[in-house]
mmCIF file of C-alpha atoms and ligand atoms in Angstrom:
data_model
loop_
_atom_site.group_PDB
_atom_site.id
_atom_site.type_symbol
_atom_site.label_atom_id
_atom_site.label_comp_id
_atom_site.label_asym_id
_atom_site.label_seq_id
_atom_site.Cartn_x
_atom_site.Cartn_y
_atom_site.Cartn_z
ATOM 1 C CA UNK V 1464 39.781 48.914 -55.145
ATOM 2 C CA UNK V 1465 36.698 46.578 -55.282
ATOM 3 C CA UNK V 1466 34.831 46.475 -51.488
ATOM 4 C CA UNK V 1467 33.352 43.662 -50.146
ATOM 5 C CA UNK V 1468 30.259 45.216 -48.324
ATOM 6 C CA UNK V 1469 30.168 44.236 -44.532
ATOM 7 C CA UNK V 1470 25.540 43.105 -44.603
ATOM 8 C CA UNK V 1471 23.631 43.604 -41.481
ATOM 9 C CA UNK V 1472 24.051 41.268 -38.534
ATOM 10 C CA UNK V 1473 27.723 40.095 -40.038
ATOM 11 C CA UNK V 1474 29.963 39.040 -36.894
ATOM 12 C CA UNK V 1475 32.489 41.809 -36.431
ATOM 13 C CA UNK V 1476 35.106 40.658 -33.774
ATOM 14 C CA UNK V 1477 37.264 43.182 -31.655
ATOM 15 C CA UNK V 1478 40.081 41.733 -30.625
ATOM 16 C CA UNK V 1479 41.815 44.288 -27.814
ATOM 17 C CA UNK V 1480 38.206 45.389 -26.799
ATOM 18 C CA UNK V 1481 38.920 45.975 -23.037
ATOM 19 C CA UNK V 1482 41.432 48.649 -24.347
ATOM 20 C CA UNK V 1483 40.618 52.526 -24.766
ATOM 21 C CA UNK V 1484 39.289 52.316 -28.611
ATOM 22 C CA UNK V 1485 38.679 48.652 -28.621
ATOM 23 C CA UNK V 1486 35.962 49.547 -25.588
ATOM 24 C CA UNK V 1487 34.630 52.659 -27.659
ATOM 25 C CA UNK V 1488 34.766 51.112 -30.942
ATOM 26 C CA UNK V 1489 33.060 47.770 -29.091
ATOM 27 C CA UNK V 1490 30.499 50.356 -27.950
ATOM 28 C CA UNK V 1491 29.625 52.378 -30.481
ATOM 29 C CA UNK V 1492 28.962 48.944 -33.115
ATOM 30 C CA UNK V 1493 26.400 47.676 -30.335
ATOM 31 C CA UNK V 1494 24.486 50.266 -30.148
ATOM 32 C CA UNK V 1495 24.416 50.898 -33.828
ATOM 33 C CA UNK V 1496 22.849 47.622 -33.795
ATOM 34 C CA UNK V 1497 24.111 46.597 -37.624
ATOM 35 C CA UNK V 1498 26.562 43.823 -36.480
ATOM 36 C CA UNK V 1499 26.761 41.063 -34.443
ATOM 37 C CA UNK V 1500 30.005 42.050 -31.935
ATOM 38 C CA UNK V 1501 32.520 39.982 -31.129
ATOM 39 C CA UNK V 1502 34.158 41.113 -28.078
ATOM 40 C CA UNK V 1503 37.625 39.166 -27.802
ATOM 41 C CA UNK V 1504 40.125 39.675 -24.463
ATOM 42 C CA UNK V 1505 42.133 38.239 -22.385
ATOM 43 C CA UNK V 1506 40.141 37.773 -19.992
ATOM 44 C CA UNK V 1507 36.038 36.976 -19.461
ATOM 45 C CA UNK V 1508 35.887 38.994 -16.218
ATOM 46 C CA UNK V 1509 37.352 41.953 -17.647
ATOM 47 C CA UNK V 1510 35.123 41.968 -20.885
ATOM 48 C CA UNK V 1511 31.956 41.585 -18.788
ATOM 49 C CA UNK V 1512 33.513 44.495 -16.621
ATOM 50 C CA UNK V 1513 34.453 47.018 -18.689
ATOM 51 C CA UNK V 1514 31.449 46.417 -21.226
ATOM 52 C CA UNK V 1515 29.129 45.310 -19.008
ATOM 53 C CA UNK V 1516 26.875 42.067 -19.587
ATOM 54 C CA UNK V 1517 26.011 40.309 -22.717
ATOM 55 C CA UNK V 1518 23.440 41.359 -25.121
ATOM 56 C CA UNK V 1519 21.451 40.081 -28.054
ATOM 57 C CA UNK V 1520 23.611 41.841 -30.008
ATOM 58 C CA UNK V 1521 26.974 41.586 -28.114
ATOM 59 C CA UNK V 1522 28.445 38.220 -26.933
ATOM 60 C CA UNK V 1523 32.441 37.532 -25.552
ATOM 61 C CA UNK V 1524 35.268 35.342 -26.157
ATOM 62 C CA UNK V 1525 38.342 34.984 -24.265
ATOM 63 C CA UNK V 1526 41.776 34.708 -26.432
ATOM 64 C CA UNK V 1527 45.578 35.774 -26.354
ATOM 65 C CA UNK V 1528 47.162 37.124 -29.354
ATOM 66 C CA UNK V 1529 50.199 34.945 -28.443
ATOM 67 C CA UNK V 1530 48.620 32.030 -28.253
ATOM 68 C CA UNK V 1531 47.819 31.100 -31.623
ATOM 69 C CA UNK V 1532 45.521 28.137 -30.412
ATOM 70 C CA UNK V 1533 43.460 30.576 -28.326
ATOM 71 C CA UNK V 1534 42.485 32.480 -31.568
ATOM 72 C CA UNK V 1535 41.057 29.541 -34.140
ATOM 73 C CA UNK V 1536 37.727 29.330 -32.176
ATOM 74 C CA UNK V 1537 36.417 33.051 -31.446
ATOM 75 C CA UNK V 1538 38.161 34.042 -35.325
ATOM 76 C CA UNK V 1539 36.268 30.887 -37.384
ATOM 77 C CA UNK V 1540 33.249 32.558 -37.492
ATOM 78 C CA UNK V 1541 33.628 36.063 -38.093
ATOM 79 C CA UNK V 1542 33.548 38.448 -41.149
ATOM 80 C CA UNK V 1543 35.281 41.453 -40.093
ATOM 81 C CA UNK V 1544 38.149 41.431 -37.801
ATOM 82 C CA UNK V 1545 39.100 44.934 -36.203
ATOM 83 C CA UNK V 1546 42.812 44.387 -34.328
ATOM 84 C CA UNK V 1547 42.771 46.668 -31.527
ATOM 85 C CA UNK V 1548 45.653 45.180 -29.675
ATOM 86 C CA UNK V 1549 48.482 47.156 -27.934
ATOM 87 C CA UNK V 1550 50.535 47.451 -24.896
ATOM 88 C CA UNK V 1551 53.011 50.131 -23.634
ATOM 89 C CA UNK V 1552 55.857 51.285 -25.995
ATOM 90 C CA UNK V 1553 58.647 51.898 -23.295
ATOM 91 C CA UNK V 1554 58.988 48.946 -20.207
ATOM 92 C CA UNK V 1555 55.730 48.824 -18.241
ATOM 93 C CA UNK V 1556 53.717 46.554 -15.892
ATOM 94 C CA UNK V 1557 52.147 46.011 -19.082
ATOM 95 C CA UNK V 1558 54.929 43.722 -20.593
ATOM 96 C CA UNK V 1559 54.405 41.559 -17.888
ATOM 97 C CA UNK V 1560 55.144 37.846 -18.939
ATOM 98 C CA UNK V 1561 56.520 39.207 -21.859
ATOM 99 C CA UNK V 1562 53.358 40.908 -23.436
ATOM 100 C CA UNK V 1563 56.311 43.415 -25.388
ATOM 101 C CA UNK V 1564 55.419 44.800 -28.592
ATOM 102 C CA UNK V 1565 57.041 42.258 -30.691
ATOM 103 C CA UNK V 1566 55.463 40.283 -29.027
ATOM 104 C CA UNK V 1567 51.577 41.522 -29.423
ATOM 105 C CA UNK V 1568 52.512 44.426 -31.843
ATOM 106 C CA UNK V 1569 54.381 42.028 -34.204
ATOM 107 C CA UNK V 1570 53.374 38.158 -33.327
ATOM 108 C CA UNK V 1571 50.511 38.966 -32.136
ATOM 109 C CA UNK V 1572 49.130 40.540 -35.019
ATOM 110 C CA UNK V 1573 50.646 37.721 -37.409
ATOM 111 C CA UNK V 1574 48.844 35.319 -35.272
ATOM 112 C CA UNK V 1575 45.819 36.886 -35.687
ATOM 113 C CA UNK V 1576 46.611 36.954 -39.495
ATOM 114 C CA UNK V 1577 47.130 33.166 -39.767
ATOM 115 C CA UNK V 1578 44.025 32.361 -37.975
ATOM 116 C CA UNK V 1579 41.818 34.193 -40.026
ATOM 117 C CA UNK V 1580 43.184 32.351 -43.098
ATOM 118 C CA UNK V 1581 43.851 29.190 -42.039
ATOM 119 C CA UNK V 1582 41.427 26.295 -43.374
ATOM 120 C CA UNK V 1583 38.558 25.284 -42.694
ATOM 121 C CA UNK V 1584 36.544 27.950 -41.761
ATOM 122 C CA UNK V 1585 33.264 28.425 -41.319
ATOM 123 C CA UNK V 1586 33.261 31.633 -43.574
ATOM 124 C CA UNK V 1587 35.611 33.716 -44.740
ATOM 125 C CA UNK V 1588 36.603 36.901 -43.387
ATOM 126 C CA UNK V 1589 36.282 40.144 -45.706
ATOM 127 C CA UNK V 1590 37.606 43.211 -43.610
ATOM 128 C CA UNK V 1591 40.086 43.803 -41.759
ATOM 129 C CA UNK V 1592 41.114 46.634 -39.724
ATOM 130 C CA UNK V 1593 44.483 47.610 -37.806
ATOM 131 C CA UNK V 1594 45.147 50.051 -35.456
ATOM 132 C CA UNK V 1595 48.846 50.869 -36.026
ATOM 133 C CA UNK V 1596 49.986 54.457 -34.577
ATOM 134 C CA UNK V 1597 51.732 57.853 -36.643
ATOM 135 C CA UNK V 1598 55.445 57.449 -37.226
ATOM 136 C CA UNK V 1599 55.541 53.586 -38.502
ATOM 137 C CA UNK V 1600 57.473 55.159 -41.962
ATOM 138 C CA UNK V 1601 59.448 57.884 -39.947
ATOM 139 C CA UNK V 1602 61.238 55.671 -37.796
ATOM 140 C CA UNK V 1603 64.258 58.129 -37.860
ATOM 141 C CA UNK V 1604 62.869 61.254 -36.968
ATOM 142 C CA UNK V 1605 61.938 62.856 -33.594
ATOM 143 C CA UNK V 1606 59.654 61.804 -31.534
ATOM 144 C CA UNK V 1607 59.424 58.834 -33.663
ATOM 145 C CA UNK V 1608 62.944 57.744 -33.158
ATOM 146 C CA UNK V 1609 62.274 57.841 -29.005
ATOM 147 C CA UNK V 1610 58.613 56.259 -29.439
ATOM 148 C CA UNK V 1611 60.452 53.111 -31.471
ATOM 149 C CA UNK V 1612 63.647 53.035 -28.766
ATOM 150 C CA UNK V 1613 61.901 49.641 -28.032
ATOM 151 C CA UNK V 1614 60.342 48.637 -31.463
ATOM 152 C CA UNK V 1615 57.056 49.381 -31.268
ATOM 153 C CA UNK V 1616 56.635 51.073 -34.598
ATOM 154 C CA UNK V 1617 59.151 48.741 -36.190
ATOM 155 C CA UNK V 1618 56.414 46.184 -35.054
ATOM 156 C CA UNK V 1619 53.654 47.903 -36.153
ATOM 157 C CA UNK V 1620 55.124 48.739 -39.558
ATOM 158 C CA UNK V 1621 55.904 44.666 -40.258
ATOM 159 C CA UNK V 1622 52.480 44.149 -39.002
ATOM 160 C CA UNK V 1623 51.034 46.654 -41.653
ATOM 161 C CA UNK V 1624 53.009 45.300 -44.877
ATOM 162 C CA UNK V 1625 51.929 41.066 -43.530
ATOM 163 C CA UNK V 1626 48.370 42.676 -43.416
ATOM 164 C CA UNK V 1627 48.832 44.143 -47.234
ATOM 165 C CA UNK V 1628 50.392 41.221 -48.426
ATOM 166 C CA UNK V 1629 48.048 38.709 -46.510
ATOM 167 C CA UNK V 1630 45.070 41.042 -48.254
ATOM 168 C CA UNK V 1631 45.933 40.705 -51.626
ATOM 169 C CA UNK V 1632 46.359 36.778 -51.503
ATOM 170 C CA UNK V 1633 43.243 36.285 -49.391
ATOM 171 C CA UNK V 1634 41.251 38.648 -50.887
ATOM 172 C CA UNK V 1635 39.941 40.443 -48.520
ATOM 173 C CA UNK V 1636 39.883 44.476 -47.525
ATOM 174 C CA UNK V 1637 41.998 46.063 -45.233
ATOM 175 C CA UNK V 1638 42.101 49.573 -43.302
ATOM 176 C CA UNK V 1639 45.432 50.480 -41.604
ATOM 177 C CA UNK V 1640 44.167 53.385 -38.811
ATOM 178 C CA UNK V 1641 47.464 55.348 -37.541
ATOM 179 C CA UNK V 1642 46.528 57.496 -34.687
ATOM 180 C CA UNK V 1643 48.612 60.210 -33.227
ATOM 181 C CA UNK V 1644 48.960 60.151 -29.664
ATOM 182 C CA UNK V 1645 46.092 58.838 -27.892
ATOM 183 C CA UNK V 1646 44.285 61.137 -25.378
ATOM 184 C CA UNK V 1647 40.714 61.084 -23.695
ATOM 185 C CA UNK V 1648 39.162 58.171 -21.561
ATOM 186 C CA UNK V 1649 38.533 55.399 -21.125
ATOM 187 C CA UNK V 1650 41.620 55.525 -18.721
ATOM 188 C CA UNK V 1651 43.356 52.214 -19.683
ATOM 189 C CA UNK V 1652 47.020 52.266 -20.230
ATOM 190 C CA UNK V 1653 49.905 53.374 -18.003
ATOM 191 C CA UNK V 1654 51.505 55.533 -21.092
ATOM 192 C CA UNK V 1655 52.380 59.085 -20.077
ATOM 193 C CA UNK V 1656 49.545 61.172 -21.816
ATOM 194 C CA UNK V 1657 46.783 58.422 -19.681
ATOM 195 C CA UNK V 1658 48.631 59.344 -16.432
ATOM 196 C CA UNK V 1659 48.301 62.748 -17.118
ATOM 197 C CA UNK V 1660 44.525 62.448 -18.097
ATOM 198 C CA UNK V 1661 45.397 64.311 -21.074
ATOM 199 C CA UNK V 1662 41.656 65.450 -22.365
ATOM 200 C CA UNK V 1663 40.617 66.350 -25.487
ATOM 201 C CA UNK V 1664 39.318 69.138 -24.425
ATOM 202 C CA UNK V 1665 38.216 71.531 -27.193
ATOM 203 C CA UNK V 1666 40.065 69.676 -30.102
ATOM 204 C CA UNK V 1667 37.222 67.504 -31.191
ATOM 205 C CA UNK V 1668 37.671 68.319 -34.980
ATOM 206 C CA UNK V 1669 39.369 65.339 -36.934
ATOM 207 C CA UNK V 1670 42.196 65.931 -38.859
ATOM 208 C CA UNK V 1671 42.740 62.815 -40.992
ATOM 209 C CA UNK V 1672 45.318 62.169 -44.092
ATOM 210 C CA UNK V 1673 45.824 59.328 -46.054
ATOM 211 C CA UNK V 1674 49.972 58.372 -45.348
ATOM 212 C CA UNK V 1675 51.779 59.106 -42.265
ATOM 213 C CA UNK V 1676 52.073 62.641 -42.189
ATOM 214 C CA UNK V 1677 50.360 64.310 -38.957
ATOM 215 C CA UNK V 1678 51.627 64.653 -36.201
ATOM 216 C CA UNK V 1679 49.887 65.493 -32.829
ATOM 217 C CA UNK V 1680 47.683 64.257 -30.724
ATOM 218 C CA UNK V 1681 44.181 61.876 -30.888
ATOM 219 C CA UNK V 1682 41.211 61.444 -29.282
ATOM 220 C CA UNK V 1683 40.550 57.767 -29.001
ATOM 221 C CA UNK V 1684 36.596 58.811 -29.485
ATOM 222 C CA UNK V 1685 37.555 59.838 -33.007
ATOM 223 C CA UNK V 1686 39.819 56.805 -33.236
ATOM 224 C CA UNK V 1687 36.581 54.545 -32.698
ATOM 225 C CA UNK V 1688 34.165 56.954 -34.327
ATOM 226 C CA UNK V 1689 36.687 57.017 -37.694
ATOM 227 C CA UNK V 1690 37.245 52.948 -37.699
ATOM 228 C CA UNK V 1691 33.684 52.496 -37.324
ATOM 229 C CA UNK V 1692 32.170 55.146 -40.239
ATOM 230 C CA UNK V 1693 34.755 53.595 -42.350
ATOM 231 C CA UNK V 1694 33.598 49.967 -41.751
ATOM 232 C CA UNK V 1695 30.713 51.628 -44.449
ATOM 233 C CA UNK V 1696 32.786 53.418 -46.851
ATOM 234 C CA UNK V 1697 34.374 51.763 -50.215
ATOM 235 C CA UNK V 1698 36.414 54.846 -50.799
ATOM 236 C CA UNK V 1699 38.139 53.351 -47.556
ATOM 237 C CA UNK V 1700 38.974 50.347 -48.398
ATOM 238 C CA UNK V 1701 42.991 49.385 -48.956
ATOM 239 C CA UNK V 1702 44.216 52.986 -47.323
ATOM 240 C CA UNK V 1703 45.827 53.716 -44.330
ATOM 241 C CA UNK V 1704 44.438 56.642 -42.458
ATOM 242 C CA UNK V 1705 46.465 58.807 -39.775
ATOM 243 C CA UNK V 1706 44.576 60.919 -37.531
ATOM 244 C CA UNK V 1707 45.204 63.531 -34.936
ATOM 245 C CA UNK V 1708 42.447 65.875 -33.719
ATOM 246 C CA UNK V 1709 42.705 69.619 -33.644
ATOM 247 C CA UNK V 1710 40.800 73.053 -31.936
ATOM 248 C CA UNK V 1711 37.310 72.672 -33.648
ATOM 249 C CA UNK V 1712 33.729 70.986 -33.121
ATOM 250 C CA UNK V 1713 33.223 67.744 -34.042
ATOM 251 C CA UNK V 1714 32.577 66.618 -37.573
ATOM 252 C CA UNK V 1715 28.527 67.035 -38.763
ATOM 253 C CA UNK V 1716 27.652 64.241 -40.820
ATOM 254 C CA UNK V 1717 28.438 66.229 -43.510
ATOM 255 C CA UNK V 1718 32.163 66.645 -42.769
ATOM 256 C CA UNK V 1719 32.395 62.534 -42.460
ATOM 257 C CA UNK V 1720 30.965 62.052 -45.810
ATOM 258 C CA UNK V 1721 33.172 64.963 -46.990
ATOM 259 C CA UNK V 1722 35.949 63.121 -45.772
ATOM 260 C CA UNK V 1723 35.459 59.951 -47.357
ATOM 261 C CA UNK V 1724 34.708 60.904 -50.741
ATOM 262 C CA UNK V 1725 37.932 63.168 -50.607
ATOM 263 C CA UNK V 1726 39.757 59.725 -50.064
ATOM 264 C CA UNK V 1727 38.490 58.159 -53.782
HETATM 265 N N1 NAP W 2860 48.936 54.984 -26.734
HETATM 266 C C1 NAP W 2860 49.176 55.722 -27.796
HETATM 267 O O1 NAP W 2860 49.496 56.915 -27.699
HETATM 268 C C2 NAP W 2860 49.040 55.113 -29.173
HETATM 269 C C3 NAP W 2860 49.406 55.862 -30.290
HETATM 270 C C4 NAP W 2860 49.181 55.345 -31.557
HETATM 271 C C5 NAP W 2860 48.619 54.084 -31.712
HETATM 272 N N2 NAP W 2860 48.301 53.338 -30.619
HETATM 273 C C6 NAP W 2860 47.663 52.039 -30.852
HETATM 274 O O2 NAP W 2860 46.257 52.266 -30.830
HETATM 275 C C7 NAP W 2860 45.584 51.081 -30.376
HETATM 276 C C8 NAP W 2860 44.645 51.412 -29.225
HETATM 277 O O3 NAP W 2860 45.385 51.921 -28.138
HETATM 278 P P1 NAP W 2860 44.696 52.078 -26.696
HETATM 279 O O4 NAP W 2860 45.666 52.863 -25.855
HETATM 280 O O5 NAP W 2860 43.326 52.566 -26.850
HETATM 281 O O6 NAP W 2860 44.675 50.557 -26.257
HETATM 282 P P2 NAP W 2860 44.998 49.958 -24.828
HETATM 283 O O7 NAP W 2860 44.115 50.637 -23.836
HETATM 284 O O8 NAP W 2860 46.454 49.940 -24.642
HETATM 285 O O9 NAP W 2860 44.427 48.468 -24.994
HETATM 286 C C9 NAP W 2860 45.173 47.450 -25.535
HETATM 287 C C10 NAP W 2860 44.277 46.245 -25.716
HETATM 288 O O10 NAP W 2860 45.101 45.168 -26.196
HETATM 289 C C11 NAP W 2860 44.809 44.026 -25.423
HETATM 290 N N3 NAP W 2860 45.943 43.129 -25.387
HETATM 291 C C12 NAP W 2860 47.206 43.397 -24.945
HETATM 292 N N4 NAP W 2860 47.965 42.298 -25.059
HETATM 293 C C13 NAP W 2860 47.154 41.332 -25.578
HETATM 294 C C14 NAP W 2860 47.362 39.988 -25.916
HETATM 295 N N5 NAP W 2860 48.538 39.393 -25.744
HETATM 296 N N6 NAP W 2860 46.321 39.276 -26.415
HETATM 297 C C15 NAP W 2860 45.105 39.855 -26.596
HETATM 298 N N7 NAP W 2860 44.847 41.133 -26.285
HETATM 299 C C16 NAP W 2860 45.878 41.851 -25.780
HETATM 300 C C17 NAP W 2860 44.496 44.568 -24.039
HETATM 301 O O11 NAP W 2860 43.834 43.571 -23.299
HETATM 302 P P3 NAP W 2860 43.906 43.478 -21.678
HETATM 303 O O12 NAP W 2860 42.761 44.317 -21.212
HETATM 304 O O13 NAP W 2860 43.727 42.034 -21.427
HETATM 305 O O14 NAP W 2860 45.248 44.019 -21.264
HETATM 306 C C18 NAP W 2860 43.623 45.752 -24.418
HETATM 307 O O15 NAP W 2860 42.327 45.297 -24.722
HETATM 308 C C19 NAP W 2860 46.675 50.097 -30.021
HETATM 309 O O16 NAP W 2860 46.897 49.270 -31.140
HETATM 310 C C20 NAP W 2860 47.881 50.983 -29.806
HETATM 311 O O17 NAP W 2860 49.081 50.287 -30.052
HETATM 312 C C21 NAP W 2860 48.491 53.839 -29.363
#
């Protein structure tokens, strides 16, 4: 698949940057200094909390997935969109005012979607990249069937094919990132594993497969550190990537390039 190369100091808007990855991935692009960042949440307050104040190369905007008009302004401008929305699976505090899954999972996401391609825009946008989860094609099998009891995955797997389809009439590159169970700070959501403070602990290797075949758990550091690398990478472009970590030191540089060029 042909990439459309992301060029130094190209907006790069998080949308669901106050979250666990969205925070690390939000993180890691500032100080790599390449990209202008977009930070997108809810709330202002928040973003300037949990990422601290505005920099040359980081600035904020304040949007909700579900409200479509929110989105136009902080998406018009941007050339790489990474969607790193979510809220609980099972009933939460979370789904307060009705922020569900189909509801940010599913509508969200196809909001998002329709405001990058709706005209005029000030540029168009040529990456995109979604964090979906493990289990959005196995739907009938434990633990998958439990995780969807409230269609979360069902929403995540709708948002994945409007994504494809969205891609390929737009013209612009996708990554779908499916991460097994998230584990390791920062300590946002009220999900069992976060309560628990499940750590990584020593699994810091990456495990990562092209599909949805792993199963186990994943360290939202190599969430953010996987999204981001691949931001680079042509051999990327158009897959979707599960990943779970397992016992193991991280990857060398090395190991990352390895990876990639095993995905052409
Ligand atoms: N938890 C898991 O085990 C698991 C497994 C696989 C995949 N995933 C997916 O991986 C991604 C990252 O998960 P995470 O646990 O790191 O994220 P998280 O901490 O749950 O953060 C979710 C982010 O979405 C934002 N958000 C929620 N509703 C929104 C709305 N209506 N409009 C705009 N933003 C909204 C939140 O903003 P506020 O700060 O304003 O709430 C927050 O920034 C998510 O897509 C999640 O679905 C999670």
């Amino acid at each position: 698949m042909m990439a459309v190369e992301l060029k130094v100091n190209d907006r790069v808007c998080v949308i669901g940057s106050t979250g666990g990855c969205g925070q690390l991935i939000t993180a890691r692009l500032v100080d790599e200094g390449r990209y202008q960042v977009r930070a997108v949440g809810r709330s202002d307050a928040k973003l300037r909390k949990v990422l601290g104040g505005e920099s040359p190369k980081l600035e904020f905007a304040e949007a909700d997935s579900r409200d479509i008009g929110s989105l136009y302004g902080p998406l018009s401008d941007v050339d790489c969109v990474i969607i790193a929305t979510g809220t609980s699976a099972f009933p939460s505090p979370r789904w307060r005012g009705g922020n569900t899954p189909d509801a940010v999972d599913r509508k969200g996401v196809q909001n998002i979607l329709k405001a990058i391609t709706s005209k005029p825009r000030k540029r168009a946008v040529k990456k995109v990249v979604f964090l979906s989860s493990v289990g959005v094609l196995r739907t009938k099998q434990l633990p998958y069937s439990i995780l969807n009891a409230f269609g979360v995955l069902d929403a995540k797997r709708d948002s994945e094919d409007l994504l494809r389809q969205m891609a390929s009439t737009e013209g612009f590159d996708i990554l779908i990132v499916r991460p097994g169970r998230l584990v390791g700070g920062p300590w946002t959501n009220t999900d069992v594993s976060t309560l628990l403070k499940v750590e990584e602990g020593a699994r810091k290797r990456v495990v990562v497969e092209q599909g949805d075949s792993l199963v186990g758990d994943a360290a939202r550091v190599s969430v953010a550190e996987l999204v981001v690398r691949a931001l680079e990478r042509p051999e990327a472009v158009g897959r979707a990537l599960c990943l779970v970590n397992e016992e193991g030191p991280p990857f060398s540089e090395g190991q990352w390039t390895a990876l990639f060029e095993g995905l052409a």
